[in-house]
mmCIF file with all atom_site columns, C-alpha atoms in Angstrom:
data_model
loop_
_atom_site.group_PDB
_atom_site.id
_atom_site.type_symbol
_atom_site.label_atom_id
_atom_site.label_alt_id
_atom_site.label_comp_id
_atom_site.label_asym_id
_atom_site.label_entity_id
_atom_site.label_seq_id
_atom_site.pdbx_PDB_ins_code
_atom_site.Cartn_x
_atom_site.Cartn_y
_atom_site.Cartn_z
_atom_site.occupancy
_atom_site.B_iso_or_equiv
_atom_site.pdbx_formal_charge
_atom_site.auth_seq_id
_atom_site.auth_comp_id
_atom_site.auth_asym_id
_atom_site.auth_atom_id
_atom_site.pdbx_PDB_model_num
ATOM 1  C CA . UNK G 1 1  ? 128.353 111.632 78.573  1.00 46.00 ? 1  UNK G CA 1
ATOM 2  C CA . UNK G 1 2  ? 129.247 109.133 80.446  1.00 44.00 ? 2  UNK G CA 1
ATOM 3  C CA . UNK G 1 3  ? 131.269 109.378 84.029  1.00 48.00 ? 3  UNK G CA 1
ATOM 4  C CA . UNK G 1 4  ? 133.153 106.106 83.836  1.00 53.00 ? 4  UNK G CA 1
ATOM 5  C CA . UNK G 1 5  ? 131.151 103.646 82.846  1.00 55.00 ? 5  UNK G CA 1
ATOM 6  C CA . UNK G 1 6  ? 128.092 105.454 84.176  1.00 73.00 ? 6  UNK G CA 1
ATOM 7  C CA . UNK G 1 7  ? 125.941 107.915 83.034  1.00 88.00 ? 7  UNK G CA 1
ATOM 8  C CA . UNK G 1 8  ? 123.797 109.862 85.389  1.00 93.00 ? 8  UNK G CA 1
ATOM 9  C CA . UNK G 1 9  ? 119.783 109.563 85.490  1.00 94.00 ? 9  UNK G CA 1
ATOM 10 C CA . UNK G 1 10 ? 117.900 111.974 86.443  1.00 95.00 ? 10 UNK G CA 1
ATOM 11 C CA . UNK G 1 11 ? 114.413 111.603 88.225  1.00 96.00 ? 11 UNK G CA 1
ATOM 12 C CA . UNK G 1 12 ? 112.213 113.919 89.272  1.00 95.00 ? 12 UNK G CA 1
ATOM 13 C CA . UNK G 1 13 ? 111.834 114.870 93.046  1.00 96.00 ? 13 UNK G CA 1
ATOM 14 C CA . UNK G 1 14 ? 108.401 114.430 94.692  1.00 96.00 ? 14 UNK G CA 1
ATOM 15 C CA . UNK G 1 15 ? 107.380 115.363 97.885  1.00 96.00 ? 15 UNK G CA 1
ATOM 16 C CA . UNK G 1 16 ? 108.208 112.055 99.799  1.00 97.00 ? 16 UNK G CA 1
ATOM 17 C CA . UNK G 1 17 ? 111.684 112.870 97.702  1.00 96.00 ? 17 UNK G CA 1
ATOM 18 C CA . UNK G 1 18 ? 111.904 115.594 100.453 1.00 95.00 ? 18 UNK G CA 1
ATOM 19 C CA . UNK G 1 19 ? 113.649 114.110 103.778 1.00 95.00 ? 19 UNK G CA 1
ATOM 20 C CA . UNK G 1 20 ? 116.086 112.773 101.276 1.00 93.00 ? 20 UNK G CA 1
ATOM 21 C CA . UNK G 1 21 ? 117.051 116.080 99.850  1.00 90.00 ? 21 UNK G CA 1
ATOM 22 C CA . UNK G 1 22 ? 117.902 117.509 103.226 1.00 90.00 ? 22 UNK G CA 1
ATOM 23 C CA . UNK G 1 23 ? 120.241 114.427 104.048 1.00 90.00 ? 23 UNK G CA 1
ATOM 24 C CA . UNK G 1 24 ? 122.074 115.345 100.518 1.00 88.00 ? 24 UNK G CA 1
ATOM 25 C CA . UNK G 1 25 ? 121.909 118.934 101.247 1.00 84.00 ? 25 UNK G CA 1
ATOM 26 C CA . UNK G 1 26 ? 123.442 118.443 104.834 1.00 85.00 ? 26 UNK G CA 1
ATOM 27 C CA . UNK G 1 27 ? 126.438 116.547 103.116 1.00 84.00 ? 27 UNK G CA 1
ATOM 28 C CA . UNK G 1 28 ? 126.517 119.360 100.271 1.00 80.00 ? 28 UNK G CA 1
ATOM 29 C CA . UNK G 1 29 ? 125.843 122.715 102.753 1.00 65.00 ? 29 UNK G CA 1
ATOM 30 C CA . UNK G 1 30 ? 128.288 125.204 102.773 1.00 68.00 ? 30 UNK G CA 1
ATOM 31 C CA . UNK G 1 31 ? 126.995 128.474 103.808 1.00 62.00 ? 31 UNK G CA 1
ATOM 32 C CA . UNK G 1 32 ? 129.933 130.616 101.786 1.00 68.00 ? 32 UNK G CA 1
ATOM 33 C CA . UNK G 1 33 ? 129.752 128.780 98.804  1.00 67.00 ? 33 UNK G CA 1
ATOM 34 C CA . UNK G 1 34 ? 126.281 127.216 98.683  1.00 68.00 ? 34 UNK G CA 1
ATOM 35 C CA . UNK G 1 35 ? 124.402 128.890 100.554 1.00 71.00 ? 35 UNK G CA 1
ATOM 36 C CA . UNK G 1 36 ? 122.320 127.024 103.906 1.00 75.00 ? 36 UNK G CA 1
ATOM 37 C CA . UNK G 1 37 ? 121.005 123.532 104.125 1.00 79.00 ? 37 UNK G CA 1
ATOM 38 C CA . UNK G 1 38 ? 117.344 123.385 103.164 1.00 83.00 ? 38 UNK G CA 1
ATOM 39 C CA . UNK G 1 39 ? 115.174 122.532 106.201 1.00 89.00 ? 39 UNK G CA 1
ATOM 40 C CA . UNK G 1 40 ? 112.415 119.994 105.990 1.00 93.00 ? 40 UNK G CA 1
ATOM 41 C CA . UNK G 1 41 ? 109.683 122.679 105.059 1.00 94.00 ? 41 UNK G CA 1
ATOM 42 C CA . UNK G 1 42 ? 111.868 124.105 102.386 1.00 91.00 ? 42 UNK G CA 1
ATOM 43 C CA . UNK G 1 43 ? 112.514 121.278 100.340 1.00 91.00 ? 43 UNK G CA 1
ATOM 44 C CA . UNK G 1 44 ? 108.921 120.335 100.429 1.00 94.00 ? 44 UNK G CA 1
ATOM 45 C CA . UNK G 1 45 ? 108.319 123.925 99.128  1.00 93.00 ? 45 UNK G CA 1
ATOM 46 C CA . UNK G 1 46 ? 111.150 123.815 96.535  1.00 90.00 ? 46 UNK G CA 1
ATOM 47 C CA . UNK G 1 47 ? 109.650 120.501 95.444  1.00 93.00 ? 47 UNK G CA 1
ATOM 48 C CA . UNK G 1 48 ? 106.312 122.178 94.940  1.00 92.00 ? 48 UNK G CA 1
ATOM 49 C CA . UNK G 1 49 ? 107.743 125.208 92.871  1.00 91.00 ? 49 UNK G CA 1
ATOM 50 C CA . UNK G 1 50 ? 110.503 124.327 91.020  1.00 90.00 ? 50 UNK G CA 1
ATOM 51 C CA . UNK G 1 51 ? 111.161 120.759 88.436  1.00 93.00 ? 51 UNK G CA 1
ATOM 52 C CA . UNK G 1 52 ? 113.670 119.349 91.135  1.00 93.00 ? 52 UNK G CA 1
ATOM 53 C CA . UNK G 1 53 ? 115.604 116.067 90.350  1.00 95.00 ? 53 UNK G CA 1
ATOM 54 C CA . UNK G 1 54 ? 117.144 113.697 92.058  1.00 95.00 ? 54 UNK G CA 1
ATOM 55 C CA . UNK G 1 55 ? 120.994 113.022 89.853  1.00 95.00 ? 55 UNK G CA 1
ATOM 56 C CA . UNK G 1 56 ? 121.819 108.848 90.394  1.00 95.00 ? 56 UNK G CA 1
ATOM 57 C CA . UNK G 1 57 ? 124.661 106.898 89.472  1.00 93.00 ? 57 UNK G CA 1
ATOM 58 C CA . UNK G 1 58 ? 123.267 103.309 88.956  1.00 89.00 ? 58 UNK G CA 1
ATOM 59 C CA . UNK G 1 59 ? 120.694 103.323 92.075  1.00 89.00 ? 59 UNK G CA 1
ATOM 60 C CA . UNK G 1 60 ? 122.956 105.898 94.560  1.00 93.00 ? 60 UNK G CA 1
ATOM 61 C CA . UNK G 1 61 ? 122.004 108.978 94.638  1.00 94.00 ? 61 UNK G CA 1
ATOM 62 C CA . UNK G 1 62 ? 124.528 111.805 94.206  1.00 94.00 ? 62 UNK G CA 1
ATOM 63 C CA . UNK G 1 63 ? 122.916 115.433 93.277  1.00 92.00 ? 63 UNK G CA 1
ATOM 64 C CA . UNK G 1 64 ? 120.348 117.314 93.319  1.00 92.00 ? 64 UNK G CA 1
ATOM 65 C CA . UNK G 1 65 ? 118.943 119.913 89.950  1.00 93.00 ? 65 UNK G CA 1
ATOM 66 C CA . UNK G 1 66 ? 116.114 122.419 89.929  1.00 92.00 ? 66 UNK G CA 1
ATOM 67 C CA . UNK G 1 67 ? 114.933 125.011 87.320  1.00 92.00 ? 67 UNK G CA 1
ATOM 68 C CA . UNK G 1 68 ? 112.000 126.998 87.425  1.00 92.00 ? 68 UNK G CA 1
ATOM 69 C CA . UNK G 1 69 ? 110.587 128.563 84.372  1.00 92.00 ? 69 UNK G CA 1
ATOM 70 C CA . UNK G 1 70 ? 110.030 132.491 84.513  1.00 93.00 ? 70 UNK G CA 1
ATOM 71 C CA . UNK G 1 71 ? 107.297 134.433 83.158  1.00 95.00 ? 71 UNK G CA 1
ATOM 72 C CA . UNK G 1 72 ? 108.932 134.844 80.104  1.00 96.00 ? 72 UNK G CA 1
ATOM 73 C CA . UNK G 1 73 ? 109.347 131.576 79.278  1.00 94.00 ? 73 UNK G CA 1
ATOM 74 C CA . UNK G 1 74 ? 113.288 131.509 80.205  1.00 95.00 ? 74 UNK G CA 1
ATOM 75 C CA . UNK G 1 75 ? 114.683 128.447 82.732  1.00 92.00 ? 75 UNK G CA 1
ATOM 76 C CA . UNK G 1 76 ? 116.568 129.842 85.910  1.00 92.00 ? 76 UNK G CA 1
ATOM 77 C CA . UNK G 1 77 ? 118.809 127.216 87.232  1.00 90.00 ? 77 UNK G CA 1
ATOM 78 C CA . UNK G 1 78 ? 118.097 127.223 90.619  1.00 86.00 ? 78 UNK G CA 1
ATOM 79 C CA . UNK G 1 79 ? 120.109 124.266 91.968  1.00 86.00 ? 79 UNK G CA 1
ATOM 80 C CA . UNK G 1 80 ? 122.857 122.036 90.809  1.00 88.00 ? 80 UNK G CA 1
ATOM 81 C CA . UNK G 1 81 ? 124.330 120.165 93.777  1.00 88.00 ? 81 UNK G CA 1
ATOM 82 C CA . UNK G 1 82 ? 126.743 116.568 93.546  1.00 91.00 ? 82 UNK G CA 1
ATOM 83 C CA . UNK G 1 83 ? 128.281 115.448 96.949  1.00 91.00 ? 83 UNK G CA 1
ATOM 84 C CA . UNK G 1 84 ? 131.729 115.724 97.668  1.00 89.00 ? 84 UNK G CA 1
ATOM 85 C CA . UNK G 1 85 ? 132.573 111.901 96.867  1.00 91.00 ? 85 UNK G CA 1
ATOM 86 C CA . UNK G 1 86 ? 131.603 112.602 93.347  1.00 92.00 ? 86 UNK G CA 1
ATOM 87 C CA . UNK G 1 87 ? 132.466 115.519 92.125  1.00 90.00 ? 87 UNK G CA 1
ATOM 88 C CA . UNK G 1 88 ? 135.070 115.967 89.196  1.00 91.00 ? 88 UNK G CA 1
ATOM 89 C CA . UNK G 1 89 ? 133.155 113.218 87.385  1.00 91.00 ? 89 UNK G CA 1
ATOM 90 C CA . UNK G 1 90 ? 131.488 115.599 85.002  1.00 91.00 ? 90 UNK G CA 1
ATOM 91 C CA . UNK G 1 91 ? 127.803 115.131 86.834  1.00 93.00 ? 91 UNK G CA 1
ATOM 92 C CA . UNK G 1 92 ? 126.878 118.436 87.226  1.00 90.00 ? 92 UNK G CA 1
ATOM 93 C CA . UNK G 1 93 ? 127.963 118.986 83.681  1.00 90.00 ? 93 UNK G CA 1
ATOM 94 C CA . UNK G 1 94 ? 125.729 116.444 82.643  1.00 90.00 ? 94 UNK G CA 1
ATOM 95 C CA . UNK G 1 95 ? 122.859 118.151 84.573  1.00 88.00 ? 95 UNK G CA 1
ATOM 96 C CA . UNK G 1 96 ? 123.427 121.090 82.445  1.00 85.00 ? 96 UNK G CA 1
ATOM 97 C CA . UNK G 1 97 ? 122.560 119.440 79.459  1.00 82.00 ? 97 UNK G CA 1
#
């Protein structure tokens, strides 16, 4: 799916990306609709326990997506979040594909 002239890319997050994840969460966090932003410790745990991806447009990180495989082999989508300035461009929809 093309967003404007660019398509989002997905890069699996590593523990080195935890501070970036915390910074993104601070921009996205709305306790009523999204929940509390992750702390550094929680970000490290999330990256270690889920398939966690940074969503990029060109080289700019614009969001995150994460899922887990359950014991019954189904997927549990635990996170899709897009920085407010990039919402409405189909980035979250692209992450679902």
